[in-house]
mmCIF file of C-alpha atoms and ligand atoms in Angstrom:
data_model
loop_
_atom_site.group_PDB
_atom_site.id
_atom_site.type_symbol
_atom_site.label_atom_id
_atom_site.label_comp_id
_atom_site.label_asym_id
_atom_site.label_seq_id
_atom_site.Cartn_x
_atom_site.Cartn_y
_atom_site.Cartn_z
ATOM 1 C CA UNK A 1 24.567 78.008 -16.993
ATOM 2 C CA UNK A 2 23.336 74.964 -18.613
ATOM 3 C CA UNK A 3 24.817 74.047 -22.277
ATOM 4 C CA UNK A 4 27.755 72.484 -21.439
ATOM 5 C CA UNK A 5 28.573 69.852 -23.951
ATOM 6 C CA UNK A 6 31.393 67.953 -25.199
ATOM 7 C CA UNK A 7 31.565 68.054 -29.129
ATOM 8 C CA UNK A 8 34.641 66.540 -30.851
ATOM 9 C CA UNK A 9 37.241 67.718 -33.131
ATOM 10 C CA UNK A 10 38.395 64.459 -33.393
ATOM 11 C CA UNK A 11 38.502 62.735 -37.379
ATOM 12 C CA UNK A 12 36.274 65.626 -38.174
ATOM 13 C CA UNK A 13 36.182 67.578 -41.374
ATOM 14 C CA UNK A 14 36.404 71.387 -40.090
ATOM 15 C CA UNK A 15 35.772 74.230 -42.594
ATOM 16 C CA UNK A 16 37.705 77.734 -41.556
ATOM 17 C CA UNK A 17 35.702 79.842 -44.051
ATOM 18 C CA UNK A 18 37.716 83.243 -44.187
ATOM 19 C CA UNK A 19 40.612 81.245 -43.201
ATOM 20 C CA UNK A 20 43.101 84.080 -44.821
ATOM 21 C CA UNK A 21 41.879 86.576 -42.280
ATOM 22 C CA UNK A 22 43.025 87.735 -39.073
ATOM 23 C CA UNK A 23 40.474 85.619 -36.851
ATOM 24 C CA UNK A 24 40.461 83.073 -39.680
ATOM 25 C CA UNK A 25 44.195 82.322 -39.753
ATOM 26 C CA UNK A 26 43.904 82.043 -36.200
ATOM 27 C CA UNK A 27 41.771 79.418 -35.839
ATOM 28 C CA UNK A 28 43.409 77.337 -38.542
ATOM 29 C CA UNK A 29 46.847 77.836 -36.390
ATOM 30 C CA UNK A 30 45.151 76.331 -33.506
ATOM 31 C CA UNK A 31 42.999 73.840 -34.909
ATOM 32 C CA UNK A 32 46.899 72.399 -35.396
ATOM 33 C CA UNK A 33 47.279 71.033 -32.495
ATOM 34 C CA UNK A 34 43.345 69.197 -32.574
ATOM 35 C CA UNK A 35 43.092 65.676 -34.570
ATOM 36 C CA UNK A 36 40.803 67.106 -37.701
ATOM 37 C CA UNK A 37 40.975 67.788 -41.014
ATOM 38 C CA UNK A 38 41.357 71.413 -42.111
ATOM 39 C CA UNK A 39 39.187 72.214 -44.836
ATOM 40 C CA UNK A 40 39.810 75.476 -46.728
ATOM 41 C CA UNK A 41 38.959 77.061 -49.282
ATOM 42 C CA UNK A 42 40.615 80.347 -51.616
ATOM 43 C CA UNK A 43 37.830 83.187 -52.611
ATOM 44 C CA UNK A 44 39.069 81.860 -57.002
ATOM 45 C CA UNK A 45 37.292 78.647 -55.492
ATOM 46 C CA UNK A 46 34.226 79.771 -53.851
ATOM 47 C CA UNK A 47 32.629 83.477 -54.156
ATOM 48 C CA UNK A 48 30.870 83.423 -50.423
ATOM 49 C CA UNK A 49 28.381 85.692 -51.759
ATOM 50 C CA UNK A 50 27.083 83.241 -53.833
ATOM 51 C CA UNK A 51 24.554 80.619 -52.783
ATOM 52 C CA UNK A 52 25.421 78.727 -55.714
ATOM 53 C CA UNK A 53 28.998 78.368 -55.205
ATOM 54 C CA UNK A 54 28.458 77.985 -51.240
ATOM 55 C CA UNK A 55 26.543 74.843 -51.983
ATOM 56 C CA UNK A 56 28.398 73.235 -54.864
ATOM 57 C CA UNK A 57 31.475 73.405 -52.285
ATOM 58 C CA UNK A 58 30.190 72.315 -49.272
ATOM 59 C CA UNK A 59 27.801 69.178 -50.818
ATOM 60 C CA UNK A 60 31.399 68.539 -52.141
ATOM 61 C CA UNK A 61 33.850 68.797 -49.148
ATOM 62 C CA UNK A 62 30.663 67.705 -46.354
ATOM 63 C CA UNK A 63 32.285 69.421 -43.676
ATOM 64 C CA UNK A 64 31.305 67.818 -40.327
ATOM 65 C CA UNK A 65 32.144 71.726 -38.374
ATOM 66 C CA UNK A 66 32.083 74.795 -39.816
ATOM 67 C CA UNK A 67 33.367 78.176 -38.549
ATOM 68 C CA UNK A 68 32.543 81.292 -40.326
ATOM 69 C CA UNK A 69 35.093 83.372 -39.782
ATOM 70 C CA UNK A 70 34.892 85.254 -43.552
ATOM 71 C CA UNK A 71 32.955 88.724 -43.986
ATOM 72 C CA UNK A 72 33.944 92.241 -45.279
ATOM 73 C CA UNK A 73 35.167 93.992 -42.451
ATOM 74 C CA UNK A 74 37.346 97.074 -41.800
ATOM 75 C CA UNK A 75 38.098 100.004 -39.331
ATOM 76 C CA UNK A 76 35.813 103.089 -38.798
ATOM 77 C CA UNK A 77 36.887 104.900 -42.296
ATOM 78 C CA UNK A 78 36.438 101.366 -44.384
ATOM 79 C CA UNK A 79 33.504 101.317 -42.155
ATOM 80 C CA UNK A 80 31.455 104.158 -42.829
ATOM 81 C CA UNK A 81 32.596 105.008 -46.513
ATOM 82 C CA UNK A 82 31.477 101.499 -47.880
ATOM 83 C CA UNK A 83 28.237 100.683 -46.032
ATOM 84 C CA UNK A 84 26.733 98.592 -49.046
ATOM 85 C CA UNK A 85 29.708 95.919 -49.372
ATOM 86 C CA UNK A 86 29.805 95.745 -45.313
ATOM 87 C CA UNK A 87 25.821 95.313 -44.965
ATOM 88 C CA UNK A 88 25.227 92.811 -48.769
ATOM 89 C CA UNK A 89 28.902 91.234 -48.248
ATOM 90 C CA UNK A 90 28.152 89.978 -44.408
ATOM 91 C CA UNK A 91 24.815 88.940 -45.089
ATOM 92 C CA UNK A 92 24.837 87.007 -48.155
ATOM 93 C CA UNK A 93 28.074 85.052 -46.821
ATOM 94 C CA UNK A 94 26.327 84.296 -43.582
ATOM 95 C CA UNK A 95 23.237 83.285 -45.678
ATOM 96 C CA UNK A 96 24.850 81.332 -47.420
ATOM 97 C CA UNK A 97 26.580 79.344 -45.073
ATOM 98 C CA UNK A 98 24.066 78.883 -42.234
ATOM 99 C CA UNK A 99 21.671 77.839 -44.989
ATOM 100 C CA UNK A 100 23.876 75.224 -46.659
ATOM 101 C CA UNK A 101 25.117 73.677 -43.506
ATOM 102 C CA UNK A 102 21.743 72.742 -42.487
ATOM 103 C CA UNK A 103 20.974 71.839 -46.058
ATOM 104 C CA UNK A 104 23.944 68.872 -45.998
ATOM 105 C CA UNK A 105 23.481 68.155 -41.891
ATOM 106 C CA UNK A 106 26.466 69.986 -40.571
ATOM 107 C CA UNK A 107 27.228 69.093 -37.103
ATOM 108 C CA UNK A 108 28.290 72.035 -35.341
ATOM 109 C CA UNK A 109 28.998 75.812 -36.905
ATOM 110 C CA UNK A 110 30.242 78.641 -35.201
ATOM 111 C CA UNK A 111 29.033 82.124 -36.392
ATOM 112 C CA UNK A 112 31.742 84.992 -35.499
ATOM 113 C CA UNK A 113 29.958 88.376 -34.572
ATOM 114 C CA UNK A 114 31.135 91.323 -32.915
ATOM 115 C CA UNK A 115 31.186 93.734 -30.191
ATOM 116 C CA UNK A 116 29.743 96.419 -32.445
ATOM 117 C CA UNK A 117 26.364 94.500 -32.513
ATOM 118 C CA UNK A 118 25.670 96.631 -29.111
ATOM 119 C CA UNK A 119 23.770 100.056 -28.936
ATOM 120 C CA UNK A 120 26.433 102.585 -29.093
ATOM 121 C CA UNK A 121 25.738 104.246 -25.785
ATOM 122 C CA UNK A 122 25.083 100.921 -23.501
ATOM 123 C CA UNK A 123 26.009 100.351 -20.521
ATOM 124 C CA UNK A 124 29.614 99.246 -19.722
ATOM 125 C CA UNK A 125 30.836 96.634 -19.701
ATOM 126 C CA UNK A 126 28.218 95.351 -22.165
ATOM 127 C CA UNK A 127 26.414 91.888 -21.346
ATOM 128 C CA UNK A 128 24.525 89.752 -23.518
ATOM 129 C CA UNK A 129 21.833 91.193 -22.563
ATOM 130 C CA UNK A 130 22.633 94.478 -24.064
ATOM 131 C CA UNK A 131 21.595 93.232 -27.607
ATOM 132 C CA UNK A 132 19.408 95.334 -29.759
ATOM 133 C CA UNK A 133 18.335 97.639 -26.754
ATOM 134 C CA UNK A 134 19.380 100.773 -28.547
ATOM 135 C CA UNK A 135 20.483 102.835 -31.496
ATOM 136 C CA UNK A 136 23.899 101.483 -32.867
ATOM 137 C CA UNK A 137 27.160 103.494 -33.531
ATOM 138 C CA UNK A 138 26.158 104.764 -37.224
ATOM 139 C CA UNK A 139 29.861 104.547 -37.903
ATOM 140 C CA UNK A 140 29.549 100.762 -37.978
ATOM 141 C CA UNK A 141 25.818 100.114 -37.930
ATOM 142 C CA UNK A 142 26.060 98.365 -41.493
ATOM 143 C CA UNK A 143 28.688 95.803 -40.580
ATOM 144 C CA UNK A 144 26.111 95.482 -37.399
ATOM 145 C CA UNK A 145 23.247 95.147 -39.003
ATOM 146 C CA UNK A 146 24.525 92.045 -41.033
ATOM 147 C CA UNK A 147 25.958 90.587 -37.668
ATOM 148 C CA UNK A 148 22.948 90.684 -35.931
ATOM 149 C CA UNK A 149 21.073 89.251 -38.524
ATOM 150 C CA UNK A 150 24.564 86.654 -38.267
ATOM 151 C CA UNK A 151 23.138 85.533 -34.869
ATOM 152 C CA UNK A 152 19.637 85.400 -35.382
ATOM 153 C CA UNK A 153 20.175 82.703 -38.223
ATOM 154 C CA UNK A 154 21.784 80.846 -35.883
ATOM 155 C CA UNK A 155 18.936 81.044 -33.084
ATOM 156 C CA UNK A 156 16.476 80.731 -35.818
ATOM 157 C CA UNK A 157 17.724 77.489 -37.318
ATOM 158 C CA UNK A 158 18.468 76.271 -34.087
ATOM 159 C CA UNK A 159 14.755 76.831 -33.001
ATOM 160 C CA UNK A 160 13.227 75.826 -36.457
ATOM 161 C CA UNK A 161 15.328 72.578 -36.959
ATOM 162 C CA UNK A 162 17.159 71.986 -34.072
ATOM 163 C CA UNK A 163 21.003 72.910 -35.761
ATOM 164 C CA UNK A 164 23.666 72.803 -33.303
ATOM 165 C CA UNK A 165 24.657 76.740 -34.620
ATOM 166 C CA UNK A 166 26.357 78.730 -32.195
ATOM 167 C CA UNK A 167 27.406 82.851 -32.274
ATOM 168 C CA UNK A 168 30.806 84.472 -30.829
ATOM 169 C CA UNK A 169 30.488 87.837 -30.062
ATOM 170 C CA UNK A 170 34.563 88.617 -29.952
ATOM 171 C CA UNK A 171 36.064 92.212 -28.849
ATOM 172 C CA UNK A 172 38.838 94.079 -30.606
ATOM 173 C CA UNK A 173 41.519 91.865 -32.257
ATOM 174 C CA UNK A 174 45.325 92.741 -32.236
ATOM 175 C CA UNK A 175 48.052 90.222 -33.668
ATOM 176 C CA UNK A 176 49.779 88.682 -36.573
ATOM 177 C CA UNK A 177 46.947 89.060 -39.369
ATOM 178 C CA UNK A 178 45.577 92.284 -39.563
ATOM 179 C CA UNK A 179 45.169 94.266 -42.300
ATOM 180 C CA UNK A 180 47.636 97.031 -42.355
ATOM 181 C CA UNK A 181 46.161 99.125 -43.871
ATOM 182 C CA UNK A 182 45.940 102.444 -42.656
ATOM 183 C CA UNK A 183 42.619 103.712 -44.152
ATOM 184 C CA UNK A 184 40.548 100.147 -44.314
ATOM 185 C CA UNK A 185 42.132 99.167 -41.373
ATOM 186 C CA UNK A 186 41.443 99.657 -37.209
ATOM 187 C CA UNK A 187 43.067 100.955 -34.645
ATOM 188 C CA UNK A 188 45.571 98.387 -33.087
ATOM 189 C CA UNK A 189 47.330 98.105 -36.436
ATOM 190 C CA UNK A 190 46.946 101.786 -37.847
ATOM 191 C CA UNK A 191 48.902 102.697 -34.446
ATOM 192 C CA UNK A 192 51.590 99.884 -34.942
ATOM 193 C CA UNK A 193 52.323 101.034 -38.637
ATOM 194 C CA UNK A 194 52.478 104.818 -37.937
ATOM 195 C CA UNK A 195 54.590 104.072 -34.800
ATOM 196 C CA UNK A 196 56.746 102.189 -37.152
ATOM 197 C CA UNK A 197 57.271 104.299 -39.826
ATOM 198 C CA UNK A 198 58.000 107.422 -37.731
ATOM 199 C CA UNK A 199 60.606 105.285 -36.070
ATOM 200 C CA UNK A 200 62.838 104.741 -39.164
ATOM 201 C CA UNK A 201 61.940 107.865 -40.489
ATOM 202 C CA UNK A 202 62.624 109.848 -37.315
ATOM 203 C CA UNK A 203 59.696 111.852 -37.230
ATOM 204 C CA UNK A 204 59.241 114.080 -33.738
ATOM 205 C CA UNK A 205 55.198 113.155 -34.098
ATOM 206 C CA UNK A 206 52.507 110.945 -34.822
ATOM 207 C CA UNK A 207 48.989 111.841 -35.569
ATOM 208 C CA UNK A 208 45.776 110.191 -34.164
ATOM 209 C CA UNK A 209 42.593 109.973 -35.731
ATOM 210 C CA UNK A 210 40.097 111.767 -33.195
ATOM 211 C CA UNK A 211 40.221 112.976 -29.373
ATOM 212 C CA UNK A 212 42.104 110.096 -28.171
ATOM 213 C CA UNK A 213 39.938 109.697 -25.613
ATOM 214 C CA UNK A 214 37.397 106.580 -26.878
ATOM 215 C CA UNK A 215 37.759 103.756 -24.708
ATOM 216 C CA UNK A 216 38.886 100.405 -26.254
ATOM 217 C CA UNK A 217 39.520 96.814 -25.000
ATOM 218 C CA UNK A 218 41.475 94.435 -27.549
ATOM 219 C CA UNK A 219 42.064 90.685 -27.338
ATOM 220 C CA UNK A 220 45.280 89.143 -28.787
ATOM 221 C CA UNK A 221 43.746 86.414 -31.799
ATOM 222 C CA UNK A 222 45.062 83.688 -30.392
ATOM 223 C CA UNK A 223 43.232 83.594 -27.526
ATOM 224 C CA UNK A 224 40.256 84.472 -29.491
ATOM 225 C CA UNK A 225 41.103 81.240 -31.662
ATOM 226 C CA UNK A 226 41.310 79.016 -28.582
ATOM 227 C CA UNK A 227 37.824 80.470 -27.399
ATOM 228 C CA UNK A 228 36.024 79.299 -30.700
ATOM 229 C CA UNK A 229 37.565 76.206 -30.126
ATOM 230 C CA UNK A 230 37.257 75.635 -26.259
ATOM 231 C CA UNK A 231 32.978 76.880 -27.432
ATOM 232 C CA UNK A 232 32.939 74.623 -30.232
ATOM 233 C CA UNK A 233 33.957 71.844 -27.823
ATOM 234 C CA UNK A 234 31.573 73.077 -24.695
ATOM 235 C CA UNK A 235 28.699 74.983 -25.148
ATOM 236 C CA UNK A 236 25.756 74.485 -27.284
ATOM 237 C CA UNK A 237 23.030 76.705 -26.683
ATOM 238 C CA UNK A 238 20.859 79.416 -28.157
ATOM 239 C CA UNK A 239 22.424 82.683 -26.532
ATOM 240 C CA UNK A 240 25.476 84.049 -28.357
ATOM 241 C CA UNK A 241 29.016 84.300 -26.366
ATOM 242 C CA UNK A 242 31.229 87.668 -25.876
ATOM 243 C CA UNK A 243 34.696 86.858 -26.198
ATOM 244 C CA UNK A 244 36.949 89.357 -24.856
ATOM 245 C CA UNK A 245 38.957 90.621 -21.788
ATOM 246 C CA UNK A 246 36.565 91.942 -20.104
ATOM 247 C CA UNK A 247 39.483 95.388 -19.531
ATOM 248 C CA UNK A 248 39.621 98.441 -21.788
ATOM 249 C CA UNK A 249 42.339 101.168 -21.966
ATOM 250 C CA UNK A 250 41.777 104.437 -23.931
ATOM 251 C CA UNK A 251 43.336 105.484 -27.557
ATOM 252 C CA UNK A 252 45.762 107.662 -26.058
ATOM 253 C CA UNK A 253 46.972 105.159 -23.680
ATOM 254 C CA UNK A 254 47.453 102.640 -26.385
ATOM 255 C CA UNK A 255 49.361 105.047 -28.260
ATOM 256 C CA UNK A 256 51.849 105.225 -25.569
ATOM 257 C CA UNK A 257 51.920 101.484 -25.400
ATOM 258 C CA UNK A 258 52.958 100.901 -29.148
ATOM 259 C CA UNK A 259 55.756 103.334 -28.671
ATOM 260 C CA UNK A 260 56.961 101.383 -25.321
ATOM 261 C CA UNK A 261 56.996 98.219 -27.430
ATOM 262 C CA UNK A 262 58.301 99.698 -30.720
ATOM 263 C CA UNK A 263 61.222 101.962 -28.860
ATOM 264 C CA UNK A 264 59.423 105.274 -30.213
ATOM 265 C CA UNK A 265 60.216 108.346 -28.259
ATOM 266 C CA UNK A 266 58.253 111.257 -30.089
ATOM 267 C CA UNK A 267 54.920 112.316 -29.354
ATOM 268 C CA UNK A 268 50.973 111.938 -30.794
ATOM 269 C CA UNK A 269 49.112 115.253 -32.068
ATOM 270 C CA UNK A 270 44.852 114.126 -32.421
ATOM 271 C CA UNK A 271 43.418 114.783 -35.545
ATOM 272 C CA UNK A 272 39.745 115.836 -33.952
ATOM 273 C CA UNK A 273 38.408 116.007 -38.162
ATOM 274 C CA UNK A 274 38.047 112.435 -38.056
ATOM 275 C CA UNK A 275 35.718 110.257 -35.771
ATOM 276 C CA UNK A 276 35.954 108.976 -32.140
ATOM 277 C CA UNK A 277 33.076 106.231 -33.072
ATOM 278 C CA UNK A 278 31.693 104.462 -29.511
ATOM 279 C CA UNK A 279 33.183 106.600 -26.815
ATOM 280 C CA UNK A 280 33.928 103.285 -25.313
ATOM 281 C CA UNK A 281 33.607 99.441 -26.030
ATOM 282 C CA UNK A 282 34.152 96.609 -23.152
ATOM 283 C CA UNK A 283 32.658 93.494 -23.053
ATOM 284 C CA UNK A 284 30.915 91.957 -20.023
ATOM 285 C CA UNK A 285 32.952 88.185 -19.939
ATOM 286 C CA UNK A 286 31.322 86.578 -16.818
ATOM 287 C CA UNK A 287 29.457 83.681 -19.438
ATOM 288 C CA UNK A 288 32.728 82.881 -21.020
ATOM 289 C CA UNK A 289 34.489 82.864 -17.891
ATOM 290 C CA UNK A 290 31.627 80.715 -15.824
ATOM 291 C CA UNK A 291 31.946 78.183 -19.108
ATOM 292 C CA UNK A 292 35.760 77.853 -17.678
ATOM 293 C CA UNK A 293 38.351 80.085 -20.306
ATOM 294 C CA UNK A 294 39.925 83.220 -19.703
ATOM 295 C CA UNK A 295 42.241 85.441 -21.586
ATOM 296 C CA UNK A 296 45.822 84.275 -21.114
ATOM 297 C CA UNK A 297 48.232 86.603 -23.450
ATOM 298 C CA UNK A 298 48.491 91.035 -21.575
ATOM 299 C CA UNK A 299 47.597 93.773 -23.532
ATOM 300 C CA UNK A 300 51.625 94.695 -23.771
ATOM 301 C CA UNK A 301 52.335 91.157 -24.615
ATOM 302 C CA UNK A 302 49.571 91.089 -27.525
ATOM 303 C CA UNK A 303 51.262 94.858 -28.898
ATOM 304 C CA UNK A 304 54.838 93.677 -28.225
ATOM 305 C CA UNK A 305 53.751 90.491 -30.602
ATOM 306 C CA UNK A 306 52.025 92.531 -33.273
ATOM 307 C CA UNK A 307 54.429 94.725 -33.343
ATOM 308 C CA UNK A 308 57.613 92.065 -33.966
ATOM 309 C CA UNK A 309 54.817 90.040 -36.593
ATOM 310 C CA UNK A 310 54.574 93.223 -38.535
ATOM 311 C CA UNK A 311 58.419 94.141 -38.374
ATOM 312 C CA UNK A 312 59.317 90.666 -39.424
ATOM 313 C CA UNK A 313 56.379 89.602 -41.755
ATOM 314 C CA UNK A 314 57.401 88.604 -45.520
ATOM 315 C CA UNK A 315 58.095 91.673 -47.607
ATOM 316 C CA UNK A 316 58.130 94.378 -44.014
ATOM 317 C CA UNK A 317 61.084 96.177 -46.006
ATOM 318 C CA UNK A 318 59.279 97.229 -48.704
ATOM 319 C CA UNK A 319 56.814 99.334 -46.759
HETATM 320 P P1 GDP B 1 35.982 100.543 -33.712
HETATM 321 O O1 GDP B 1 36.349 100.360 -33.251
HETATM 322 O O2 GDP B 1 34.986 100.329 -34.779
HETATM 323 O O3 GDP B 1 35.402 102.343 -33.631
HETATM 324 O O4 GDP B 1 37.102 101.159 -34.824
HETATM 325 P P2 GDP B 1 38.458 101.599 -35.356
HETATM 326 O O5 GDP B 1 39.880 100.378 -34.507
HETATM 327 O O6 GDP B 1 38.844 101.487 -36.542
HETATM 328 O O7 GDP B 1 39.156 103.011 -34.112
HETATM 329 C C1 GDP B 1 39.042 102.688 -32.802
HETATM 330 C C2 GDP B 1 39.245 104.025 -32.015
HETATM 331 O O8 GDP B 1 40.324 104.321 -32.760
HETATM 332 C C3 GDP B 1 38.507 105.029 -33.148
HETATM 333 O O9 GDP B 1 38.222 106.461 -31.946
HETATM 334 C C4 GDP B 1 39.328 106.175 -33.863
HETATM 335 O O10 GDP B 1 39.115 107.424 -34.191
HETATM 336 C C5 GDP B 1 40.588 105.606 -33.087
HETATM 337 N N1 GDP B 1 41.800 105.847 -33.563
HETATM 338 C C6 GDP B 1 42.622 106.782 -33.752
HETATM 339 N N2 GDP B 1 43.647 106.722 -34.131
HETATM 340 C C7 GDP B 1 43.416 105.799 -35.244
HETATM 341 C C8 GDP B 1 44.091 105.098 -36.710
HETATM 342 O O11 GDP B 1 44.860 106.164 -37.041
HETATM 343 N N3 GDP B 1 42.970 104.712 -37.377
HETATM 344 C C9 GDP B 1 41.801 104.016 -36.834
HETATM 345 N N4 GDP B 1 41.407 103.110 -37.749
HETATM 346 N N5 GDP B 1 41.230 104.466 -35.472
HETATM 347 C C10 GDP B 1 42.354 105.325 -35.167
#
């Protein structure tokens, strides 16, 4: 594909919006090995949902490059019970940051979407061309609609004003900094927490939501950060790019993998009153591969690292 470019981060002020989140904190870690100045803003300094606060902060700090890793995010339960927050917060954040980036002349901006933008029954693995070809998965359509609007904003500002704004669509993530909250979080963190607790408490079984049959793909979050920095430097075009591994696993197999890395010998039961969500979600990552990037961390290593991080994190003993 055309669009290979070279944007240098050297000597630049680079704002990571959402630096406290799982993806944002990994981007900050990855940027330590670039010769740039990393800018971050806490929520008490700038509420990204408020246009005036975003404008004032960006006009004062004048970032050259921006990663939009900020957003209201969560797992299948959070998405289906807090639709207004998932839609409004994410629309407001992306509209405020993208428009202000254009106004102040940001050189390069990368918007992070999500694999849930694709139709529920999109042919698998999902290519970028599947966008807007069918109905969305109802459990996360609010978040998906907001993320689709974010992609379109980047494309519109590129078309109308020539802004160098690009978008990346990461698959499900695993690794340090995940939301370890059983109600609000995603399956990777939930399985790690549940299996760890069951091991400590000597419980013979762990309950899993749904049938265990859905298939998901998982990318190690530090691999994601590496791919995003790679795109920032080497990609400049209107189409967004999938970021993933291109391989998937069933929730049941995943539970067994987590049991293995945690040394848990019990078994799993399935709560079929909880939703399965999409039957299968796996990305086609040919575009990213053709640009020259592939994921490095294996599924087992990813979950082993995430498990270790969870067990060793500060305050772990209090959980
Ligand atoms: P999704 O990828 O948007 O569906 O979001 P999740 O990561 O929350 O869920 C992925 C799949 O894992 C769904 O089929 C869930 O039903 C299943 N799952 C199994 N156990 C759990 C759990 O304890 N928490 C969550 N969040 N999902 C679970």
